Coordinates of C-alpha atoms (C1' of nucleotides) in Angstrom, one line a residue:
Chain S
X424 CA 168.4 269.3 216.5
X425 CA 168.2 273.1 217.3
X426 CA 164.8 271.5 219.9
X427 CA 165.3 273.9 223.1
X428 CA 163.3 273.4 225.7
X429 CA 160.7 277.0 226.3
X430 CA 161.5 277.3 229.6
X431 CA 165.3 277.6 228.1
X432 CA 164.0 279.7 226.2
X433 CA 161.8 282.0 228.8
X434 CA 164.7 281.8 231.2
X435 CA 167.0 282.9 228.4
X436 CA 165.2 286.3 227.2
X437 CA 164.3 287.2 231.3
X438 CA 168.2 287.0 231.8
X439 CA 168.6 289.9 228.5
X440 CA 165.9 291.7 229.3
X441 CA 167.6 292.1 233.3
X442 CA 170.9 292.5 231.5
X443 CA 169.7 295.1 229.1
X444 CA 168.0 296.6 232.1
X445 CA 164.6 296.7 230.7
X446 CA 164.2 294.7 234.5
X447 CA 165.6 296.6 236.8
X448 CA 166.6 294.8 240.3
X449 CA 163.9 295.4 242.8
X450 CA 161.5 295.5 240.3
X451 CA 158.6 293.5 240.3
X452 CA 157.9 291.2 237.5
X453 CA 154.3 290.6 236.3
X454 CA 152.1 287.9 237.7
X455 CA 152.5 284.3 236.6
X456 CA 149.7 284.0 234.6
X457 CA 150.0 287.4 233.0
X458 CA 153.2 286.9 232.0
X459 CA 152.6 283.3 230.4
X460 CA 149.3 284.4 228.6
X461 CA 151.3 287.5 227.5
X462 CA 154.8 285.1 226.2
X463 CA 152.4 282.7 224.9
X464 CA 152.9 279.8 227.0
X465 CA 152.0 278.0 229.7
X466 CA 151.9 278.6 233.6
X467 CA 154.0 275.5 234.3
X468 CA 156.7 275.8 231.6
X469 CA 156.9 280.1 232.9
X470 CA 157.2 278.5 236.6
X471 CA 160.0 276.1 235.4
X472 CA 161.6 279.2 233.7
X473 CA 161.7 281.2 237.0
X474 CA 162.5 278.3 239.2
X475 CA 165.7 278.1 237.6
X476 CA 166.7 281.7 237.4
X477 CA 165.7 281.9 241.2
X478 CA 167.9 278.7 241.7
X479 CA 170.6 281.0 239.9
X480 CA 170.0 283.6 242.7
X481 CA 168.4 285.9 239.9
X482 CA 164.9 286.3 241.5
X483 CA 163.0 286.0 244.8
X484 CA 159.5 284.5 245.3
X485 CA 157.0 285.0 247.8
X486 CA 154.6 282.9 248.0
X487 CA 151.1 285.7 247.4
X488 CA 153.5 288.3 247.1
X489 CA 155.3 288.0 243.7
X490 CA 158.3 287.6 242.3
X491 CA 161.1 289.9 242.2
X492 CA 164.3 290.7 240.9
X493 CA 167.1 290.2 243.3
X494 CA 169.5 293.4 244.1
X495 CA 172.5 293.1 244.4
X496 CA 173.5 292.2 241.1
X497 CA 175.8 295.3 240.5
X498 CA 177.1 295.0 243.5
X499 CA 179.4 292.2 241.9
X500 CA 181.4 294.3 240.4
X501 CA 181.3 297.1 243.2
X502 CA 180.8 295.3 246.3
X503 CA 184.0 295.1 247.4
X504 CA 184.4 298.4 246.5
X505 CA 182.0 300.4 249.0
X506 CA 184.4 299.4 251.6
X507 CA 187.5 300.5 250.0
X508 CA 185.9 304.4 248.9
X509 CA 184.8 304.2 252.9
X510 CA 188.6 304.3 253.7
X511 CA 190.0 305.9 251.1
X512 CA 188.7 309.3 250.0
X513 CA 190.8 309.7 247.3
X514 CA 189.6 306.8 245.5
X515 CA 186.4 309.6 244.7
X516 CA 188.8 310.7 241.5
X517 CA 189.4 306.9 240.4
X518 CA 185.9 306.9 239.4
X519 CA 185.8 309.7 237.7
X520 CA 189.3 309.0 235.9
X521 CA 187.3 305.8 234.7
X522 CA 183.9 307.6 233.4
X523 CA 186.5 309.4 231.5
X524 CA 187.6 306.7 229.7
X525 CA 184.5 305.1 229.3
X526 CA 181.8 307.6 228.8
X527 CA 184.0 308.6 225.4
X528 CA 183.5 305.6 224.2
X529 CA 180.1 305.1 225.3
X530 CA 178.9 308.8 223.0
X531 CA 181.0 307.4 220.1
X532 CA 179.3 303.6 220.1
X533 CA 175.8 305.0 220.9
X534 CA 176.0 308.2 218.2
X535 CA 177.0 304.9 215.7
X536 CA 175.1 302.2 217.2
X537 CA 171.4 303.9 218.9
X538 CA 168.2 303.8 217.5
X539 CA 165.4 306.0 217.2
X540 CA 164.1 304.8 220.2
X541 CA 167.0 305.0 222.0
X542 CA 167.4 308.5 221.0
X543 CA 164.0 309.1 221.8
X544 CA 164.9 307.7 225.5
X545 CA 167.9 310.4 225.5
X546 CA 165.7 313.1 224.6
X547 CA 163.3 312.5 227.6
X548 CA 166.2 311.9 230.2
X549 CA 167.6 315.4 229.1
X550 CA 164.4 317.5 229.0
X551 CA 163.4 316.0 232.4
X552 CA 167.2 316.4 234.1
X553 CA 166.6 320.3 233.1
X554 CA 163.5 320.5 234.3
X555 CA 164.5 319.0 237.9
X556 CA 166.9 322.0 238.0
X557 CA 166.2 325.2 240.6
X558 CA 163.4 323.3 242.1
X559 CA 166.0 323.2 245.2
X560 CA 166.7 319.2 245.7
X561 CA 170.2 318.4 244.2
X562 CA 170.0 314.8 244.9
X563 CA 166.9 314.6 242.7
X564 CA 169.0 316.9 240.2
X565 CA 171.9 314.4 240.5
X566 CA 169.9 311.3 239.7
X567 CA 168.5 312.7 236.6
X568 CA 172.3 313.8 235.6
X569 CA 172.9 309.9 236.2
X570 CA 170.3 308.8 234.0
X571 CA 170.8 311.2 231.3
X572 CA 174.5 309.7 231.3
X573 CA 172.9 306.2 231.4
X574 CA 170.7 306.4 228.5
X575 CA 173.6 307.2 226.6
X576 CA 175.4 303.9 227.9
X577 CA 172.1 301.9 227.2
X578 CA 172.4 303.2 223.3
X579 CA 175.5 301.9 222.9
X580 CA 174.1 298.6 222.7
X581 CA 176.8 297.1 225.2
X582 CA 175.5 295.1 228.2
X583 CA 178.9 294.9 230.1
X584 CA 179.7 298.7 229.1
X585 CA 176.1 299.7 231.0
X586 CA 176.7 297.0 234.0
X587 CA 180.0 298.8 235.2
X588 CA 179.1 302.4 235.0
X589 CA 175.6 301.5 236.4
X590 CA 178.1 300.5 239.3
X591 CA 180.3 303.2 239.0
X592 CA 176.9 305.9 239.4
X593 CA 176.4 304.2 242.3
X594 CA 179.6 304.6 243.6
X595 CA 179.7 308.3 242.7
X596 CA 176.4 308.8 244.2
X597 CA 177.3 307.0 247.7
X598 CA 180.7 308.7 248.3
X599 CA 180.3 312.4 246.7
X600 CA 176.2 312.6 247.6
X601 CA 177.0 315.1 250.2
X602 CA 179.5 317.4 248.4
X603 CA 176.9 317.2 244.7
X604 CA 174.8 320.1 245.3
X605 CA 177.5 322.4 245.5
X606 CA 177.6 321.3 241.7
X607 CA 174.2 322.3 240.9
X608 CA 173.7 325.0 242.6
X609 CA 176.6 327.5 241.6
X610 CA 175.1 329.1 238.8
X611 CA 179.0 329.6 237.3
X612 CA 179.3 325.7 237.5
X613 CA 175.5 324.5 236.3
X614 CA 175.3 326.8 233.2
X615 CA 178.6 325.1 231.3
X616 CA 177.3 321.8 232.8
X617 CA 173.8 322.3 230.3
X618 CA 175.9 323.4 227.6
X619 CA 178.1 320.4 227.8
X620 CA 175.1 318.3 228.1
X621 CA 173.1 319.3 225.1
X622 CA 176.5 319.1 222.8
X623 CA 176.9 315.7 223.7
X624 CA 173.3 314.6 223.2
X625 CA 173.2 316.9 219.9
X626 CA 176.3 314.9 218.8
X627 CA 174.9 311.8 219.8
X628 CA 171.6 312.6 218.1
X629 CA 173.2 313.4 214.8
X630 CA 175.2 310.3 214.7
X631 CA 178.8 311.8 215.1
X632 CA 181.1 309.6 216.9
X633 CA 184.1 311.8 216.9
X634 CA 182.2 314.7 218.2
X635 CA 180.5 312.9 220.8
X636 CA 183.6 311.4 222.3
X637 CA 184.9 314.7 222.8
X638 CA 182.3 316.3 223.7
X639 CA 181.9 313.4 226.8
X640 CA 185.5 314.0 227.0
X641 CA 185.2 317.9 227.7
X642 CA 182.3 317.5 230.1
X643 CA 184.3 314.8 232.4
X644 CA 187.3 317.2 232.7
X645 CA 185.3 320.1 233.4
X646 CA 183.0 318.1 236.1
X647 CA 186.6 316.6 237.1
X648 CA 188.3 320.1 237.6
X649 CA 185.1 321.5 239.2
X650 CA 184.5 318.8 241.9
X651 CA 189.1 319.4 242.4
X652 CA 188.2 322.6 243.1
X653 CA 185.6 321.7 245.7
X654 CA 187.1 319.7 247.6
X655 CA 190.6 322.1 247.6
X656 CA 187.8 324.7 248.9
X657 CA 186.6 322.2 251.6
X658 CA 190.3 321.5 252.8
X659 CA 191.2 324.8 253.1
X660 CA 188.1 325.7 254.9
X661 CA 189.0 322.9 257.5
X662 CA 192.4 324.2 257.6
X663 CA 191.2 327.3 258.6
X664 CA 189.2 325.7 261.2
X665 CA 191.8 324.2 262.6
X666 CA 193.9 327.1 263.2
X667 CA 191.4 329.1 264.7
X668 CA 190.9 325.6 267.4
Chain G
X199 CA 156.6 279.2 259.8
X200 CA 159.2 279.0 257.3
X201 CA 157.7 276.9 254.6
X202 CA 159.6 275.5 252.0
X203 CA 159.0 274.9 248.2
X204 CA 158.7 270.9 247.9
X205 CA 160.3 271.4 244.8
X206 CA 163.3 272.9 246.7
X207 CA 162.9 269.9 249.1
X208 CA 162.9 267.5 246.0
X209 CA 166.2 269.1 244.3
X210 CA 167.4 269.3 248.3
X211 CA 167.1 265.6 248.7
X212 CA 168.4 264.7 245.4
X213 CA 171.3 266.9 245.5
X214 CA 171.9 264.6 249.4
X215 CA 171.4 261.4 247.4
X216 CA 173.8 262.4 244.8
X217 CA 176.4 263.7 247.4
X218 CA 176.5 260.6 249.6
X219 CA 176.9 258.2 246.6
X220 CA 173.6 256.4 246.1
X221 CA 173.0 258.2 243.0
X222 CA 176.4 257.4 241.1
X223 CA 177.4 259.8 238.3
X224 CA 176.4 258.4 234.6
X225 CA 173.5 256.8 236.1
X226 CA 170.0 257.3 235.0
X227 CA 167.6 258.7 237.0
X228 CA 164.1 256.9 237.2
X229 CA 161.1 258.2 234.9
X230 CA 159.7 261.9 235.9
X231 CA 156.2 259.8 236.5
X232 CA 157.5 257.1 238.2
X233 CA 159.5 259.1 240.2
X234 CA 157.0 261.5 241.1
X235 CA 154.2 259.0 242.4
X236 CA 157.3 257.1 244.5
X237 CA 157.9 260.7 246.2
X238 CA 154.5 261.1 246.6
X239 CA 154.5 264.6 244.6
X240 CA 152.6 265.6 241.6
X241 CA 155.0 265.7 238.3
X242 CA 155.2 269.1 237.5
X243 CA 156.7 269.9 241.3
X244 CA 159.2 266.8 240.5
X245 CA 160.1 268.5 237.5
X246 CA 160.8 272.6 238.8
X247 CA 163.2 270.8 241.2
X248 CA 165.2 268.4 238.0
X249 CA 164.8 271.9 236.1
X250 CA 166.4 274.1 238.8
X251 CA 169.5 270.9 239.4
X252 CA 169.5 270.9 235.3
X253 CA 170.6 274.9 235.6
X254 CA 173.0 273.7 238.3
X255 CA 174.5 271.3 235.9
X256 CA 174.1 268.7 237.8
X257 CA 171.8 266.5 235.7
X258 CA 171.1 266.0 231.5
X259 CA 168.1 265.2 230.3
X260 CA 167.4 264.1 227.0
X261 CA 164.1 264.0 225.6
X262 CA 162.8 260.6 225.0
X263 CA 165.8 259.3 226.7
X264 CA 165.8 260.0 230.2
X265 CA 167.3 262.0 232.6
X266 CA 170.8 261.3 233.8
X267 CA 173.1 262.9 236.3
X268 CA 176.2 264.0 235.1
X269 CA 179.8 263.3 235.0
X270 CA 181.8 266.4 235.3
X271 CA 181.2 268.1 238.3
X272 CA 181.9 271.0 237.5
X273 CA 182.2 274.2 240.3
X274 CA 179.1 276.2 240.0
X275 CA 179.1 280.1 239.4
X276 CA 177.9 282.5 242.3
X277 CA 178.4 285.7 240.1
X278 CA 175.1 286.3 239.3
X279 CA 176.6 289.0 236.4
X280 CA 178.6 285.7 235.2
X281 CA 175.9 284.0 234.5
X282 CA 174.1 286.4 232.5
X283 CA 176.7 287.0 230.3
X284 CA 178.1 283.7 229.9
X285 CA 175.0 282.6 228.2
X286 CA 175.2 285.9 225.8
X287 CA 178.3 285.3 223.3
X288 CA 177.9 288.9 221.9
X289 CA 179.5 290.2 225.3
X290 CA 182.7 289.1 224.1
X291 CA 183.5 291.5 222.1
X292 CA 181.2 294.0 224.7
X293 CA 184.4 293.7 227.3
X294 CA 186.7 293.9 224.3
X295 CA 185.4 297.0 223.9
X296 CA 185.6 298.3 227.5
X297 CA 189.1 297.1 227.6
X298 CA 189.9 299.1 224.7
X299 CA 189.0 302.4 226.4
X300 CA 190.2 301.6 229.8
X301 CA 193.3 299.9 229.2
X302 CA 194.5 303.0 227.3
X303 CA 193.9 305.0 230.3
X304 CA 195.3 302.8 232.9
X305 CA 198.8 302.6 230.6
X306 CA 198.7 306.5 230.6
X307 CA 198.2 306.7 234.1
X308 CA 200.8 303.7 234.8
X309 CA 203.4 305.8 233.1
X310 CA 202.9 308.6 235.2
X311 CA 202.9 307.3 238.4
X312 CA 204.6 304.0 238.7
X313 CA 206.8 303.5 241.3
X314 CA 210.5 301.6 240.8
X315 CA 209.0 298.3 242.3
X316 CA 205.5 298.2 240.3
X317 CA 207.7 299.0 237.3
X318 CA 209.7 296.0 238.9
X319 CA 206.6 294.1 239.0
X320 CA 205.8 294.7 235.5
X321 CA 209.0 293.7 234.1
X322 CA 208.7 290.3 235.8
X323 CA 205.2 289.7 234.7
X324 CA 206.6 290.3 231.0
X325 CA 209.0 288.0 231.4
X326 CA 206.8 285.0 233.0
X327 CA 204.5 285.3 229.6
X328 CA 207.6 285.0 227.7
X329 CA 208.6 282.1 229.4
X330 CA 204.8 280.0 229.1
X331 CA 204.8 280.3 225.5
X332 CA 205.3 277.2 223.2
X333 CA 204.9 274.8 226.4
X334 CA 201.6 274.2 225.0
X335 CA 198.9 275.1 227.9
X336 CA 197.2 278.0 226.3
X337 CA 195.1 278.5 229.6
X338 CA 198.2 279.2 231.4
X339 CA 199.6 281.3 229.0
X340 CA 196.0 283.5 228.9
X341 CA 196.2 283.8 232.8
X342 CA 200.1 285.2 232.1
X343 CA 199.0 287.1 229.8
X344 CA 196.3 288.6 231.7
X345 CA 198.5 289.1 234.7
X346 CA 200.9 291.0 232.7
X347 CA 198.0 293.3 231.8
X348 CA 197.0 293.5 235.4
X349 CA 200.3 294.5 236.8
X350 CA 200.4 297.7 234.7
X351 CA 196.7 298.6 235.9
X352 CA 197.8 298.2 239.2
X353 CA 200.7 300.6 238.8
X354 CA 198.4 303.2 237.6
X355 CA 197.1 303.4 241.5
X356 CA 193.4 303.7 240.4
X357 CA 192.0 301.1 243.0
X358 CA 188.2 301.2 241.3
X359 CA 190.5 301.0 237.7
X360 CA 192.2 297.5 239.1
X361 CA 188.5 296.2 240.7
X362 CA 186.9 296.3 237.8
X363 CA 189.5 295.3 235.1
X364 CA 189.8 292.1 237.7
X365 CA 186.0 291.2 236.8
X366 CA 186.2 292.0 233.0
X367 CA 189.3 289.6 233.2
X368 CA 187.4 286.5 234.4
X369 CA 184.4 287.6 232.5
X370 CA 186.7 287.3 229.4
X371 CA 188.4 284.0 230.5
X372 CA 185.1 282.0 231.2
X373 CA 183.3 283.6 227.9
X374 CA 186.1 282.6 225.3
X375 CA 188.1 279.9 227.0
X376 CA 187.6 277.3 224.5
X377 CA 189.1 280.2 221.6
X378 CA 191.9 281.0 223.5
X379 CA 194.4 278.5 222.3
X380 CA 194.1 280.2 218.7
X381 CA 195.3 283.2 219.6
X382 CA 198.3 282.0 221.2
X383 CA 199.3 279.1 219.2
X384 CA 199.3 280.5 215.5
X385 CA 202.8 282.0 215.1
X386 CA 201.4 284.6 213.0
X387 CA 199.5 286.1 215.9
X388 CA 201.7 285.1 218.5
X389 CA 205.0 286.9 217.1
X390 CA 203.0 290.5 217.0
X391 CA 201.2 290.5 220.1
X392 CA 204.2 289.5 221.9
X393 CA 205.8 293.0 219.9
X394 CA 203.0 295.0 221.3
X395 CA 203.5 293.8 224.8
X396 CA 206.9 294.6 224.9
X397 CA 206.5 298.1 223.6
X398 CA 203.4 298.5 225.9
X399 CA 205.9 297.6 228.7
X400 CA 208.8 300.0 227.1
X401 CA 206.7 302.4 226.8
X402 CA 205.3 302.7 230.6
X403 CA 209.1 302.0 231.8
X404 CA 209.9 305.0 230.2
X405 CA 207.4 307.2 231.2
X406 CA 206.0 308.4 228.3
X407 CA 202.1 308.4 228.7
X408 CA 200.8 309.2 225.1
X409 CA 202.8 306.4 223.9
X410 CA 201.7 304.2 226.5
X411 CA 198.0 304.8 225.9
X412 CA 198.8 304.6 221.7
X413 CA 200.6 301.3 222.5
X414 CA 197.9 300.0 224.6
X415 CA 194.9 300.6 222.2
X416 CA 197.0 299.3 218.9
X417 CA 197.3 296.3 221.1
X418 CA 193.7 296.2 222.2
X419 CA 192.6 296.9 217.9
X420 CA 194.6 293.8 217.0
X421 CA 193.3 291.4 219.9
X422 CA 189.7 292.3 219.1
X423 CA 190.5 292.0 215.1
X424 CA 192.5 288.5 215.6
X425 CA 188.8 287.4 218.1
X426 CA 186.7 288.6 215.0
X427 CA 188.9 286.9 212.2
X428 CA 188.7 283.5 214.3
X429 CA 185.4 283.3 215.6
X430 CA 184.4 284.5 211.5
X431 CA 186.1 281.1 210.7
X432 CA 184.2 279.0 213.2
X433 CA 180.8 280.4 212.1
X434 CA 182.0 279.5 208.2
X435 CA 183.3 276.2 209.2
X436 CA 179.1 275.8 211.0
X437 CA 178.3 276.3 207.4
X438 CA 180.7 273.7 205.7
X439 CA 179.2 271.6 208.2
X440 CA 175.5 272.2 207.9
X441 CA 176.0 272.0 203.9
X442 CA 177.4 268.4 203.9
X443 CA 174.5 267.6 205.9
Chain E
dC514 C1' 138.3 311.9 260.3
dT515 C1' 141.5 308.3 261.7
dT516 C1' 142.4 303.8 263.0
dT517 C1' 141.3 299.0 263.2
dT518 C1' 139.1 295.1 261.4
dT519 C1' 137.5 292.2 258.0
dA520 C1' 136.6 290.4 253.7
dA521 C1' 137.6 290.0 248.8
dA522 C1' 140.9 289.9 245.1
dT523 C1' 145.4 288.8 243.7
dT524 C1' 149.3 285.8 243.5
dG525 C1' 152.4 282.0 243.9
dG526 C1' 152.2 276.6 245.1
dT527 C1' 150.6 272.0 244.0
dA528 C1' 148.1 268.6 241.7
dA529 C1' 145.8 265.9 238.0
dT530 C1' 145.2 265.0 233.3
dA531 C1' 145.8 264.8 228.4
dC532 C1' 148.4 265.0 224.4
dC533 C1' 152.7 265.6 221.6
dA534 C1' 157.5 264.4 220.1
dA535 C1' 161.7 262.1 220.5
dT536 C1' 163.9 258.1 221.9
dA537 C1' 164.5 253.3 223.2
dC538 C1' 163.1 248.7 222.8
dT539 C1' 161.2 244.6 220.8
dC540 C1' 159.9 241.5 217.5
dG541 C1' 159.4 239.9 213.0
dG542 C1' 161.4 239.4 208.5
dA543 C1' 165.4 239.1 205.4
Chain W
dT1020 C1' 172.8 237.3 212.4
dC1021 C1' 171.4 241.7 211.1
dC1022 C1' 168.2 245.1 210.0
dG1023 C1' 163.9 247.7 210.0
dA1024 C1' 159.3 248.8 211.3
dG1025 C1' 156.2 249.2 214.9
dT1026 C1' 155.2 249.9 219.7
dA1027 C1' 156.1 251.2 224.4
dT1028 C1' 158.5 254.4 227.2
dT1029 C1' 160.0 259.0 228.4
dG1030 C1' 160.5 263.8 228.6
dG1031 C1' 158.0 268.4 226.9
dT1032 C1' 154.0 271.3 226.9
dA1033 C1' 149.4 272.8 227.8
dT1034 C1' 145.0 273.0 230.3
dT1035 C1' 142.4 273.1 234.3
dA1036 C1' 141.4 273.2 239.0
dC1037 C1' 142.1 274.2 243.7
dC1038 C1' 144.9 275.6 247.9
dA1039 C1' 147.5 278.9 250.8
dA1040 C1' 149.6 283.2 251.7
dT1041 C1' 149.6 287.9 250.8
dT1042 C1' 148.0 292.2 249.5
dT1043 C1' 144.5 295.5 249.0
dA1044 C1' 140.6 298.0 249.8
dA1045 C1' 136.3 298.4 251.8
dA1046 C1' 133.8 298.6 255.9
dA1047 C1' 133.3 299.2 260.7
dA1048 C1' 134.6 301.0 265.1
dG1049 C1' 136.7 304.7 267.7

DNA sequence: CTTTTTAAATTGGTAATACCAATACTCGGA
DNA sequence: TCCGAGTATTGGTATTACCAATTTAAAAAG
């Protein structure tokens, strides 16, 4: 009674893997054949798979190209809101009042919930975001901070939880992307920033929920107070300007 | 130069057929093999295009049976996000989870900086739930319910905050629609969520943030253990089930 | 050495065929 | 008239082959 169809099934465990972001939009997703000969089935019940989640909007074909996945996916969530940080500046500390909330919770599921793996993924993203430090391009710097963050999501093991912040990072990225180096390159500013970074992953790594969550906690009011500060500096500095006009 | 699937064509032309009434709902479509020679396409092209109206919802097809198109038209999802997670229960208790963090915040925030008429707003909202219960649409009373919610998110004046509590709200309605009536028809759940609500609201009214945020996640705790308790006793009464079998 | 051209390899699109499994139907027997 | 077994029908999957568009890289021209 339990008789699913496989191209149910195929269509089912592309949509996780996208979800758990193992596919990443954009991405390019192996060749027909490969990918049937390497899920064990056949090309046609594969191309029934993918015509559905392309029906769904999920992926895009070319014919002799390949298939992709589609971007735009996060946008769903923060779409609407591009237009809305374009007109109101403010809205920069919105996001970072929500990574509060969340990114507390995210340390405390993923210290309970992440697997060796996972901490093994955490462990990369932090030994590459310090090495991208000093080589002299913040952006770079910035993404790796990003991803160090979003490992941490992915180990929480919740799909919706990494959906939204992947949205909010993006959002962060788009409206703050010219103000971020000023928060990488002050020494005063980077060298708490690394401390903060390895308590949280050391929580994380030893499993303690309560620690993590404040230690994610600490970091976003110290990156929250920081980035205050630069922008108070950048007022003042146009203030300035304007008197001297 | 723009060349089109036929399989697209197919589901194109069948979708046409179905629209202008010469294929009536409940009525069964003709075999895949018959069909396919009378189109003049090969069967596995014939059936990408009933796979990709299947995923619509459009048609059911039962093997051995035949392939029928349905009743219920139902209005198809565009959120690409939706329709990931729809077809993954565990995200249920995923948003439950994000809820639980944000929601805390956005009642903190709410009691600092709500205005006379969003406090206004919330008071009205409060009294609308009130009013649906016991008329016996639990959908109604959800949306209420979620409303209520809503209006004290927007009175924290964190635009991103209300954007993406929006989406986690219809993410949670389409994902446990069909469990919702539980939670608002047993008196023994009704009569202490409708406790917490009020000293949620009392709380933000007030102006006291660290009760607001205490009030919010006790509420948030209960929900998610009320969800757990119910959907516990739907998996046990699968097994009753399966055993008389 | 760079640019352009061309040919081969790769990839998705379609078709034909065969066989399996679940269902529907028919016909014979009670 | 009803019921049950057998058969035909139907969807599900796999295999194979070939076509068409694209990509890639090698080769040729400058």
């Amino acid at each position: 009674m339990e008789q699913q169809r496989i191209s149910d099934q195929i269509a089912e465990s592309l949509m996780a893997k996208i979800a758990e972001g193992e596919l990443k939009p954009g991405e390019r997703l192996p060749a027909e054949r490969a990918l049937a000969s390497r899920l064990g089935v056949s090309r046609p019940s594969l191309r029934e798979a993918i015509q559905k989640l392309n029906s769904k909007g999920l992926l895009e074909t070319r014919r002799g190209g390949g298939t992709y996945i589609r971007e735009g996916i996060e946008p769903s969530f923060v779409d609407p809101l591009l237009a809305i940080l374009k007109e109101l500046p403010e809205s920069r500390f919105d996001v970072l009042e929500i990574r509060h909330a969340l990114e507390g919770s995210a340390a405390y599921y993923a210290a309970l919930r992440s697997s060796e793996s996972d901490k093994a993924n955490i462990r990369r993203k932090f030994e590459t975001m310090i090495g991208k430090h000093g080589i002299g391009d913040p952006m770079d710097e910035a993404r790796a901070d990003a991803e160090f963050h979003l490992s941490i999501v992915e180990a929480s093991h919740n799909l919706v939880l990494l959906h939204v912040m992947r949205g909010l990072f993006t959002l962060l990225m788009s409206s703050i992307s010219h103000n971020l180096e000023k928060l990488y390159t002050l020494p005063r500013v980077f060298q708490p920033l690394s401390n903060q970074h390895r308590r949280l992953m050391e929580a994380v790594l030893e499993g303690d929920p309560e620690r993590a969550r404040q230690a994610a906690q600490a970091h976003l009011t110290f990156v929250e107070e920081s980035l205050q500060q630069i922008f108070r500096q950048l007022a003042s500095n146009r203030e300035h300007l304007r008197e001297l006009n």
